[in-house]
Each structure stands twice: as C-alpha cells, then as structure tokens.
Amino acid sequence: MAEHEPKEPFGYQKPALDDKELATKLERVDELVSLMLDDELDEPKVTELESLLLDSQQARCQYVGMIQLHTDLVEFYNPQSTAAATSPVLAQLNQPTDTTPPATQTPSDKG
C-alpha cells in the first residue's frame, strides 16, 4: 500500500502564499496596524495597509484580530466606555439615581 498524505482538517485551506512570504506580510500588517492605532500612519502607509488587506484573507484576519484585541484592552482598562463619555444619556447610566419621584404640577385655575 502506498503511503497516504495526511488529510487536512475539514474546512482547511492551504494559504496561497508560501509560509515565509505570508509571515512577512503578516508582520508588515502588524507593524502598520500598530502605527494606525498609535495615530502615526501616514497616507502612503495607509495605502500599503489597504493593499495588504485586499490581497490576503490572512492579513484581514490579522487586522480584525488586532483591532479586536485593542478594543478589548481599552474596554478592560477603561470600564467607562468612550460612548458614555461623549453621550449625555449614556453617561447617566453610571450615575447614582435619585429615587424621589418628580414633583407634579397642577394647572392653575384661571377664571
């Protein structure tokens, strides 16, 4: 009997790029996303990042993962969300509430 190559797990897709090329692209995505999150990404680098993201599913996954990690860390270390800080309605959600019912006004009789 001939030896069989190991089967890939269900749903596995081999990357279109060789491992070294893919690793290089993912490292560059990592660098560019880090610059973006630090507000240091200039226009040529924005174009480069967009090109990498359009070119590779793995790069898009890397990007989404990094943005999600950044968001999770911001929310973890700053439990008061930024939405609450900018929205008067949402900001009131963390304020202690007054349980006294509001005073009711009755229309005055003018005759």
CSV table of C-alpha atoms in Angstrom, one decimal:
chain,number,residue,atom,x,y,z
A,1,MET,CA,0.0,0.0,0.0
A,2,ALA,CA,1.2,3.5,-0.8
A,3,GLU,CA,1.6,6.0,2.0
A,4,HIS,CA,-1.2,8.5,2.1
A,5,GLU,CA,-0.5,12.1,2.8
A,6,PRO,CA,-2.2,13.3,6.0
A,7,LYS,CA,-5.6,14.7,5.4
A,8,GLU,CA,-6.1,18.3,6.3
A,9,PRO,CA,-8.9,19.2,8.8
A,10,PHE,CA,-12.3,19.9,7.4
A,11,GLY,CA,-12.5,23.5,6.1
A,12,TYR,CA,-8.8,23.9,6.0
A,13,GLN,CA,-7.5,25.9,3.1
A,14,LYS,CA,-3.8,26.0,2.3
A,15,PRO,CA,-2.5,29.5,2.1
A,16,ALA,CA,-1.9,30.8,-1.4
A,17,LEU,CA,1.4,32.2,-0.3
A,18,ASP,CA,4.4,30.2,0.9
A,19,ASP,CA,5.0,30.4,4.7
A,20,LYS,CA,7.9,32.8,4.6
A,21,GLU,CA,6.1,35.3,2.3
A,22,LEU,CA,2.9,35.0,4.4
A,23,ALA,CA,4.8,35.6,7.6
A,24,THR,CA,6.5,38.7,6.1
A,25,LYS,CA,3.1,40.1,5.0
A,26,LEU,CA,1.5,39.4,8.4
A,27,GLU,CA,4.5,41.1,10.2
A,28,ARG,CA,4.0,44.1,8.0
A,29,VAL,CA,0.3,44.2,8.7
A,30,ASP,CA,1.1,44.0,12.4
A,31,GLU,CA,3.5,47.0,12.1
A,32,LEU,CA,1.1,49.1,10.1
A,33,VAL,CA,-1.9,48.4,12.4
A,34,SER,CA,0.2,49.3,15.4
A,35,LEU,CA,1.1,52.6,13.7
A,36,MET,CA,-2.5,53.1,12.9
A,37,LEU,CA,-3.6,52.5,16.5
A,38,ASP,CA,-1.0,55.0,17.7
A,39,ASP,CA,-2.2,57.6,15.1
A,40,GLU,CA,1.1,57.5,13.3
A,41,LEU,CA,0.1,56.1,10.0
A,42,ASP,CA,0.7,58.4,7.1
A,43,GLU,CA,-1.0,58.3,3.7
A,44,PRO,CA,1.5,56.0,1.9
A,45,LYS,CA,1.3,53.5,4.7
A,46,VAL,CA,-2.5,53.7,4.7
A,47,THR,CA,-2.4,52.7,1.0
A,48,GLU,CA,0.1,49.9,1.8
A,49,LEU,CA,-2.1,48.5,4.5
A,50,GLU,CA,-5.2,48.7,2.3
A,51,SER,CA,-3.3,46.8,-0.4
A,52,LEU,CA,-2.2,44.1,2.0
A,53,LEU,CA,-5.7,43.7,3.3
A,54,LEU,CA,-7.2,43.5,-0.2
A,55,ASP,CA,-4.6,40.9,-1.2
A,56,SER,CA,-4.8,38.4,1.6
A,57,GLN,CA,-7.6,36.8,3.7
A,58,GLN,CA,-4.9,36.0,6.4
A,59,ALA,CA,-4.0,39.7,6.5
A,60,ARG,CA,-7.6,40.6,7.0
A,61,CYS,CA,-7.9,38.1,9.8
A,62,GLN,CA,-4.7,39.5,11.4
A,63,TYR,CA,-6.1,43.1,11.1
A,64,VAL,CA,-9.5,42.1,12.7
A,65,GLY,CA,-7.8,40.2,15.5
A,66,MET,CA,-5.5,43.1,16.3
A,67,ILE,CA,-8.4,45.7,16.3
A,68,GLN,CA,-10.5,43.4,18.5
A,69,LEU,CA,-7.6,42.9,20.9
A,70,HIS,CA,-7.1,46.7,21.1
A,71,THR,CA,-10.8,47.3,21.7
A,72,ASP,CA,-10.9,44.6,24.4
A,73,LEU,CA,-7.9,46.1,26.2
A,74,VAL,CA,-9.3,49.6,26.0
A,75,GLU,CA,-12.6,48.4,27.4
A,76,PHE,CA,-10.9,46.3,30.1
A,77,TYR,CA,-8.6,49.0,31.4
A,78,ASN,CA,-11.2,51.8,30.9
A,79,PRO,CA,-14.5,50.4,32.0
A,80,GLN,CA,-16.3,53.7,31.5
A,81,SER,CA,-16.9,53.4,27.8
A,82,THR,CA,-16.0,56.2,25.4
A,83,ALA,CA,-19.6,56.2,24.2
A,84,ALA,CA,-20.7,57.1,27.8
A,85,ALA,CA,-18.1,59.8,27.9
A,86,THR,CA,-19.5,61.5,24.8
A,87,SER,CA,-23.2,60.8,25.2
A,88,PRO,CA,-25.1,62.6,27.9
A,89,VAL,CA,-27.7,59.9,28.0
A,90,LEU,CA,-25.3,57.0,28.2
A,91,ALA,CA,-23.1,58.9,30.7
A,92,GLN,CA,-26.0,59.0,33.2
A,93,LEU,CA,-26.2,55.2,33.3
A,94,ASN,CA,-23.3,55.1,35.7
A,95,GLN,CA,-24.6,57.9,37.9
A,96,PRO,CA,-26.4,57.2,41.2
A,97,THR,CA,-30.1,57.7,40.8
A,98,ASP,CA,-32.4,59.8,42.9
A,99,THR,CA,-35.4,57.6,43.9
A,100,THR,CA,-37.6,60.6,44.8
A,101,PRO,CA,-40.4,60.9,42.3
A,102,PRO,CA,-40.5,64.2,40.4
A,103,ALA,CA,-42.9,66.9,41.7
A,104,THR,CA,-46.1,67.1,39.8
A,105,GLN,CA,-47.6,70.3,38.7
A,106,THR,CA,-51.2,71.0,38.5
A,107,PRO,CA,-52.6,73.6,36.2
A,108,SER,CA,-53.7,76.7,38.0
A,109,ASP,CA,-57.3,77.7,37.8
A,110,LYS,CA,-57.6,81.0,35.9
A,111,GLY,CA,-61.1,82.1,35.7
